[in-house]
Coordinates of C-alpha atoms in Angstrom, one line a residue:
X1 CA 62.6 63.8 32.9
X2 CA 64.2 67.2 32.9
X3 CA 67.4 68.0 35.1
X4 CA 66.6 68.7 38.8
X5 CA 67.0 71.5 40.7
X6 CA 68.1 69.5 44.0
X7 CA 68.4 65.4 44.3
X8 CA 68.2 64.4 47.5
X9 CA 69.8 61.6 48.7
X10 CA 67.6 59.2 50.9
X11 CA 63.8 58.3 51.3
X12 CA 64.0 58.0 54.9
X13 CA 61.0 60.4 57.3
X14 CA 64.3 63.4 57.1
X15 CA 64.5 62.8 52.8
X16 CA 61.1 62.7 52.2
X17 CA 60.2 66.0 54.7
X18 CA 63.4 67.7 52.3
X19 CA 61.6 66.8 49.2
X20 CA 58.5 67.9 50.2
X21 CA 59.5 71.2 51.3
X22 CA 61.6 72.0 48.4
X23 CA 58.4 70.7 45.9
X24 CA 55.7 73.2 48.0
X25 CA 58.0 76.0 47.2
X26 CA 58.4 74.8 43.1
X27 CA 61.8 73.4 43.1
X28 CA 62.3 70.7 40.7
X29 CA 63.2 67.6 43.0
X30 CA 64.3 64.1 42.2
X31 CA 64.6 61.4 45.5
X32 CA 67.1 58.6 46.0
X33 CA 65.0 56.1 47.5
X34 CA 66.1 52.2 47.0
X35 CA 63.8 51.5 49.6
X36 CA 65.0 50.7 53.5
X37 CA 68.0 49.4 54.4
X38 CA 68.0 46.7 57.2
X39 CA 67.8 48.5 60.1
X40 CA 66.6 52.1 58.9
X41 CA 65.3 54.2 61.3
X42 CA 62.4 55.9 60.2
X43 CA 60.2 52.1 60.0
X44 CA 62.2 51.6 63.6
X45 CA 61.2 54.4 65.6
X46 CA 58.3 54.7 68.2
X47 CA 57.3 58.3 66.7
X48 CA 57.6 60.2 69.6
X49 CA 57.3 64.0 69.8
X50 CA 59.1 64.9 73.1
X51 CA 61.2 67.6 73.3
X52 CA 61.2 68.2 76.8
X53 CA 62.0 64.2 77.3
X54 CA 65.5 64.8 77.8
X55 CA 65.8 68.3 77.6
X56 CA 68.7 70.3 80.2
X57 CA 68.2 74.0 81.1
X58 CA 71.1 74.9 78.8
X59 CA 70.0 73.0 76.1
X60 CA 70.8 74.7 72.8
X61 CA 68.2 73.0 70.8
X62 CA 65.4 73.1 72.8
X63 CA 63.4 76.1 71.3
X64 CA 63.9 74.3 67.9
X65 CA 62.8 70.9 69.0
X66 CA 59.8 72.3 70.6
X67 CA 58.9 74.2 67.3
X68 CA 59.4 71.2 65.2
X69 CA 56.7 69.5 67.5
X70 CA 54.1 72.3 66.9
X71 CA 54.9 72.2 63.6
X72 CA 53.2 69.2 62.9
X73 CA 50.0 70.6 64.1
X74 CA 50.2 73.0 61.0
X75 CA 51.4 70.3 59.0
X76 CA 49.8 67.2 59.7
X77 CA 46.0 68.4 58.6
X78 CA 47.6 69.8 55.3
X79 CA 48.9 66.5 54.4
X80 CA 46.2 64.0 55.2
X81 CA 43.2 66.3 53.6
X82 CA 45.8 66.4 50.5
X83 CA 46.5 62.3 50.9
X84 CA 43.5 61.2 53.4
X85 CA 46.4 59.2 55.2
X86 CA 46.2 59.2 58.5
X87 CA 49.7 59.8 60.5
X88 CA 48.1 58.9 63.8
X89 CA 49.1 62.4 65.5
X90 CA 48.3 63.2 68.9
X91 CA 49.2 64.9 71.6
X92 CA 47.6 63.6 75.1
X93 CA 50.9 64.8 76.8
X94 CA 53.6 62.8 77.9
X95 CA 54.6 61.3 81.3
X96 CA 58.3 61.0 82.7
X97 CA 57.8 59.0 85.9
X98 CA 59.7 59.2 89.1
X99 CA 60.3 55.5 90.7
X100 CA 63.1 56.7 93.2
X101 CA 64.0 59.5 95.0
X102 CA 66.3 60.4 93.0
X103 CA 64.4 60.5 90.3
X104 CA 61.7 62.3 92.1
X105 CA 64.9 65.5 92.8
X106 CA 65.8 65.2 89.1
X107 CA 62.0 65.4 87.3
X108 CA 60.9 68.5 90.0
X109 CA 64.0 70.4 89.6
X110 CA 63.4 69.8 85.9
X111 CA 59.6 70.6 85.8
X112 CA 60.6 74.3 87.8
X113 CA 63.3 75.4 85.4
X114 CA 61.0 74.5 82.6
X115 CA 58.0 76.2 84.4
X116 CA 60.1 79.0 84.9
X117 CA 61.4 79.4 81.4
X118 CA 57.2 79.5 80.9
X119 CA 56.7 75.8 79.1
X120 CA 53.2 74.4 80.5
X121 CA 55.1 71.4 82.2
X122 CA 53.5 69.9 85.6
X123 CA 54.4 68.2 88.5
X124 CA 51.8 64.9 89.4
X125 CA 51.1 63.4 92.7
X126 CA 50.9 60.2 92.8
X127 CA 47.2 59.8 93.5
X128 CA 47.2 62.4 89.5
X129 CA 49.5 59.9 88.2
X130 CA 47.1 57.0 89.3
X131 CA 44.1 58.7 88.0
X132 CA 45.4 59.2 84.3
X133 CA 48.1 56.0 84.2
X134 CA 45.8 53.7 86.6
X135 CA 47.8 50.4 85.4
X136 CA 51.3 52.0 86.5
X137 CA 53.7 49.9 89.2
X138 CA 53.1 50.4 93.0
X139 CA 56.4 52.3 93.0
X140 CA 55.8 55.6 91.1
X141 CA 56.8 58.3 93.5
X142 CA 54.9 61.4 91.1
X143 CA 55.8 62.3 87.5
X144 CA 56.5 65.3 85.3
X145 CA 54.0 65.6 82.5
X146 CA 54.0 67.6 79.1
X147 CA 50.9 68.1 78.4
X148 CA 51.6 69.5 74.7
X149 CA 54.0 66.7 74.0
X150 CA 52.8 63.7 71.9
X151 CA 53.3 61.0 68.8
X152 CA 52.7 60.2 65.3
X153 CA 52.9 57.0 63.1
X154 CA 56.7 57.4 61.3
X155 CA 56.0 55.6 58.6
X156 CA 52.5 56.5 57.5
X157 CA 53.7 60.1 57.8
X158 CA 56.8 59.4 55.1
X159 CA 54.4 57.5 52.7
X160 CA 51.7 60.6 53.3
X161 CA 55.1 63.4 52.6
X162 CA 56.1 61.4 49.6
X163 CA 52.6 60.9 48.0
X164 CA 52.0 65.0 48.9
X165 CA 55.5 65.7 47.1
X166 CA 54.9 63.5 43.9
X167 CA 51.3 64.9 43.4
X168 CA 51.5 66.5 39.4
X169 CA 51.2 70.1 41.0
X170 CA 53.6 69.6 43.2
X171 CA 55.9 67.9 40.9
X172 CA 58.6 65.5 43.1
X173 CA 59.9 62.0 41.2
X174 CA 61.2 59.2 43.2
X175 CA 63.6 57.2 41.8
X176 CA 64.3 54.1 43.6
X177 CA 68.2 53.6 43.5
X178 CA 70.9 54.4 45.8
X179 CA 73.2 57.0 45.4
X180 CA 76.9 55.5 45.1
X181 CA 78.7 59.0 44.7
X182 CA 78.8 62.6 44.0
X183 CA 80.8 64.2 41.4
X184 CA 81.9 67.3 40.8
X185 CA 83.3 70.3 38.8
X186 CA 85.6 72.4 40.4
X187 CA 84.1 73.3 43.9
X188 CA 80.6 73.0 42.9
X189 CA 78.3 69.3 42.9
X190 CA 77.1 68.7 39.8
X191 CA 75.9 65.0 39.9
X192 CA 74.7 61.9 41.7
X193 CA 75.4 58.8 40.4
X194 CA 73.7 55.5 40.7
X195 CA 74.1 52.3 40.2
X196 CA 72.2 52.5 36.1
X197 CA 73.0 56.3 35.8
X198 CA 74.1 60.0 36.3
X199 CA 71.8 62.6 37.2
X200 CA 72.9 65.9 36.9
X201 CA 71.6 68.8 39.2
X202 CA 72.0 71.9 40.4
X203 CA 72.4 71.3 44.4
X204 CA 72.1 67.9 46.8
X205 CA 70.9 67.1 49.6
X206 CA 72.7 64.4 51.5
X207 CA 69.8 62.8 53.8
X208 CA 70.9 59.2 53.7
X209 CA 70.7 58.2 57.8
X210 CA 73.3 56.5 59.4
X211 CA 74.5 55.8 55.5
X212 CA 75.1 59.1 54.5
X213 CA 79.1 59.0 55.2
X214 CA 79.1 56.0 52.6
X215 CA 78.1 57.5 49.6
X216 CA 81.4 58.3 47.6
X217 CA 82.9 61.6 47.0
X218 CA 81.8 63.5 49.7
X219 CA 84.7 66.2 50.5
X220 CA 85.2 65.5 54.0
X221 CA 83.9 62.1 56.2
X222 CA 81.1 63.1 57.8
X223 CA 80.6 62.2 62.0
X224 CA 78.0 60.6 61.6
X225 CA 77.7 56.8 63.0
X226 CA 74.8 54.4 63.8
X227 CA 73.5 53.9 67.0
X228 CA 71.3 50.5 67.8
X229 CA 68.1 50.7 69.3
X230 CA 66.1 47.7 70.3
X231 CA 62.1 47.9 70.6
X232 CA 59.5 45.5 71.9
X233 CA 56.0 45.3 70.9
X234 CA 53.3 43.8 73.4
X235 CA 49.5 44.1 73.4
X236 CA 48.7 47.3 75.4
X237 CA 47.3 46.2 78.8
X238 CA 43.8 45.6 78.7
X239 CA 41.5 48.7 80.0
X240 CA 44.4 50.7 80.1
X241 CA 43.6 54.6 78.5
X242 CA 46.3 55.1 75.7
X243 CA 49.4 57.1 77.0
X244 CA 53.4 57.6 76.9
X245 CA 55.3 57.1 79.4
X246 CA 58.9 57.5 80.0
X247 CA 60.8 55.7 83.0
X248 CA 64.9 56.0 83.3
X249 CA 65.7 55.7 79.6
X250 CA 63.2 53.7 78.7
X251 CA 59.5 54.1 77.3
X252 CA 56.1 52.4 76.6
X253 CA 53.5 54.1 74.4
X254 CA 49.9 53.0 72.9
X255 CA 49.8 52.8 69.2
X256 CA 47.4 51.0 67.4
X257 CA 46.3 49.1 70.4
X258 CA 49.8 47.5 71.0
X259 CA 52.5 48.6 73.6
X260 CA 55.6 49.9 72.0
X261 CA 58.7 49.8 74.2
X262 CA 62.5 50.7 73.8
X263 CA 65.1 51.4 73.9
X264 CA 68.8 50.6 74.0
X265 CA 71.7 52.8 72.5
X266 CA 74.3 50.5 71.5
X267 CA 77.4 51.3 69.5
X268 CA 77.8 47.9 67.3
X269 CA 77.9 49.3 63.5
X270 CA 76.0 48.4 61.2
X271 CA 74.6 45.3 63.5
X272 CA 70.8 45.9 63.2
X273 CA 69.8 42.4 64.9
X274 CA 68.1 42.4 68.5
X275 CA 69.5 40.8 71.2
X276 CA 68.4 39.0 74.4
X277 CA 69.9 41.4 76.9
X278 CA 68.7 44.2 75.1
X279 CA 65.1 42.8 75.6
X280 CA 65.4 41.9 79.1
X281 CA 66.6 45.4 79.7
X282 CA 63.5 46.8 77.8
X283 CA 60.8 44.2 79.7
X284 CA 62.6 45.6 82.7
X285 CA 61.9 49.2 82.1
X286 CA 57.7 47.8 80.6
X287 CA 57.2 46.2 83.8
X288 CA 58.5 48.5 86.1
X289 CA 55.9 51.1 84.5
X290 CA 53.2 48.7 83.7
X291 CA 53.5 45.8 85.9
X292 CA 50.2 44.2 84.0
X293 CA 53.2 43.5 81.3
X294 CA 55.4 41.3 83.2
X295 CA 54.4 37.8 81.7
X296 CA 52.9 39.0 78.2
X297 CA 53.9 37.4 75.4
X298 CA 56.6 39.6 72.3
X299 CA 54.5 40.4 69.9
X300 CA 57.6 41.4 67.8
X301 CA 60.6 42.9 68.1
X302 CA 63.0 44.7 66.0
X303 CA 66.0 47.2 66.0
X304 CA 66.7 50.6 63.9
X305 CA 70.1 52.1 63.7
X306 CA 69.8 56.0 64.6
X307 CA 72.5 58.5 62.8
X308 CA 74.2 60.1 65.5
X309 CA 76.8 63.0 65.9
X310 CA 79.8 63.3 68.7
X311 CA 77.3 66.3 70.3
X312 CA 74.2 64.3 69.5
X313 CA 72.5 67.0 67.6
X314 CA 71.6 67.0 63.8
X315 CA 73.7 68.4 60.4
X316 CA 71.3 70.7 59.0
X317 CA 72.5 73.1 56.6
X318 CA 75.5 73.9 53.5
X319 CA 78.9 72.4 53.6
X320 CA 81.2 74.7 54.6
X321 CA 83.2 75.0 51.6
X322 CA 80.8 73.7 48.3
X323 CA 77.9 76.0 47.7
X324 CA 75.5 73.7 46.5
X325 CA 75.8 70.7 48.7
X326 CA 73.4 70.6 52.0
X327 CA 73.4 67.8 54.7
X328 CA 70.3 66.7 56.6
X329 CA 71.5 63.7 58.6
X330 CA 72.8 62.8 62.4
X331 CA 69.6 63.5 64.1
X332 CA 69.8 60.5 66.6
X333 CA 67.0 60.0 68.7
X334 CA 65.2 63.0 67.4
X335 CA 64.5 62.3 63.6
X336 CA 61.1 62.2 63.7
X337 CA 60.5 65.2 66.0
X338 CA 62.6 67.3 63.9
X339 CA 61.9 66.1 60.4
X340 CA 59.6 68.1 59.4
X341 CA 61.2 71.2 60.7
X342 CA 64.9 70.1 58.7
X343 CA 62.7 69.5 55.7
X344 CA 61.5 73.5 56.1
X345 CA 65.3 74.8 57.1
X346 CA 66.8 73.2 54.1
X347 CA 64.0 74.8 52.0
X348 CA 64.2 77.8 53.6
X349 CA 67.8 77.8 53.5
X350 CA 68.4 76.8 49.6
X351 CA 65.6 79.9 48.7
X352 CA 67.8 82.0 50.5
X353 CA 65.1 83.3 53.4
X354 CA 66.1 84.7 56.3
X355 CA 65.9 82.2 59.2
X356 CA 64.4 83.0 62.3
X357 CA 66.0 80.2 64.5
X358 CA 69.5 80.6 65.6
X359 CA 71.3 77.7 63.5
X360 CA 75.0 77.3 64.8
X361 CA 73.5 74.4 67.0
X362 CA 73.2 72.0 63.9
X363 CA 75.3 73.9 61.6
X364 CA 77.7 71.6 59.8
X365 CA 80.8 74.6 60.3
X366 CA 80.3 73.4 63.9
X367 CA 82.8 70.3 62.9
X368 CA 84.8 71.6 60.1
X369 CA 86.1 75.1 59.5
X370 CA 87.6 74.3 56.3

């Protein structure tokens, strides 16, 4: 194996998207990918492609979450004619229900702004909401719905953007090690080493999730921390259509014929266990939007620890001061939505094309001038 172009560090949804962006456009790519950590939250998360979920009117990242979602429509039927995997994309819309009044004041004013700002977002009646979420409690009040919003399966779409990179034409290996530092000559990265060896390389990409602060020699300590999220898996009520719903902070969505529900946000470290309060607090939010719910039995539950930054958005893009080292970490509770898009921006970014997005949002500079 020849000396890569770009290592990059992590195997994760936000790693593998990296390396297959950088391998479409010929770069010579080598993956750090020991396999997941307890707790990683690519196998964790629900999948969920919903910008508008918790979107505010001066919401700076808005216009690139909602272009990572339509991304995937371009990218989706690419990758499973190339790997016939199936990601499990769809996009029947998603639902953010009103159960109080104030909820009902929050969800209209959001669904005018967003009207206003010409997004195809809708206010439901109750008797709409009934007719396409018949199972839903007695106290829905309305709901806002994104009809363009949707979902895919997180893991099937890593395995399907790390076969598509590793194909011979396309040229990506995988090596399955950590990375335990980065070394350097003078201000430039110059390798990655692991626990058997040193791989020299022209640039890295540090894409390790909530781990990506721990890798040694990093020039500055990266804000990055985990964030717990509990999720609870039921059988989806019986004659129910498939949907996703939102309710408070909570969710339940259909996937594979099971009901998917989360999800907390608790600071506790590395801690990726579940808890009993967290799952009473999730079967509160499941029965509240399906009440059919109440007395069904866990299926399995399980917890993923999201990378998050002080201003919750992402680190996409160069260090400030080394030219050749890029971070793709800290994107919370939107990793899979924007995955594929921060696989494109580094790639875009390390080729040296102009960028059509306004980037100072998830610009690493935004922490560190120096």
């Amino acid at each position: 194996m020849g000396q890569p172009d770009v290592i990059v560090i992590g195997g994760g949804v936000v790693g593998a998207a990296c390396a297959h962006a950088l391998a479409h456009r010929g770069v010579a790519v080598t993956l750090l990918e020991p396999g997941p950590e307890a707790g990683a939250a690519t196998p964790a998360a629900a999948g969920m492609l919903a910008p508008f979920a918790e979107a505010q009117p001066d919401d700076p990242m808005l216009s690139l979450a909602i272009r990572a979602r339509d991304l995937y429509a371009e990218l989706v039927p690419a990758l499973e004619e190339e790997t016939g995997h199936d990601v499990g994309f769809r996009t029947e819309g998603i639902a953010q229900l009103a159960v109080t009044s104030d909820d009902v004041e929050t969800i209209k004013e959001a669904v005018t702004w967003q009207r206003q700002a010409g997004f195809p977002v809708e206010w439901l009646s109750v008797e709409e909401v009934r007719e396409l979420l018949p199972g839903v409690g007695p106290d829905v009040l309305g709901a806002g719905l994104a009809p363009e919003d949707g979902a895919l399966d997180p893991s099937a779409l890593r395995l399907a953007l790390l076969e598509c990179a590793r194909r011979p034409h396309h040229g990506a290996t995988l090596i399955a090690e950590p990375a335990e530092q980065i070394l350097f000559e003078g201000e430039r990265v110059s390798a990655v080493r692991t626990p058997s060896q040193t791989l020299s390389s022209d640039a890295v990409v540090v894409a390790a999730g909530c781990w990506s602060g721990r890798i040694r020699g990093l020039p500055r300590s990266l804000p990055v921390e985990p964030v717990r999220g509990q999720i609870l898996c039921l059988a989806w009520p019986e004659g129910e259509p498939p949907a996703i719903v939102y309710a408070g902070k909570g969710y339940v969505m259909e996937r594979a014929g099971e009901a998917i529900a989360g999800s907390t946000m608790e600071r506790v470290g590395f801690d990726a266990s579940t808890t009993p309060d967290g799952i009473i607090r999730i079967r509160e939010t499941v029965t509240r939007i399906y009440p059919a719910l109440a007395t069904a039995e866990p299926r399995r539950t399980w917890a993923g620890l999201r990378p998050v930054t002080p201003d919750s958005r992402p680190l996409i893009g160069l260090d400030p001061r080394v030219p050749n080292l890029w971070y793709a970490t800290g994107h919370g509770r939107n990793g899979i939505l924007l995955a594929a898009m921060t696989g494109q921006l580094i790639a875009q970014q390390y080729a040296g094309d102009e960028i059509e997005y306004d980037l100072a949002p998830v610009s690493p500079s935004r922490f560190w001038t120096s």
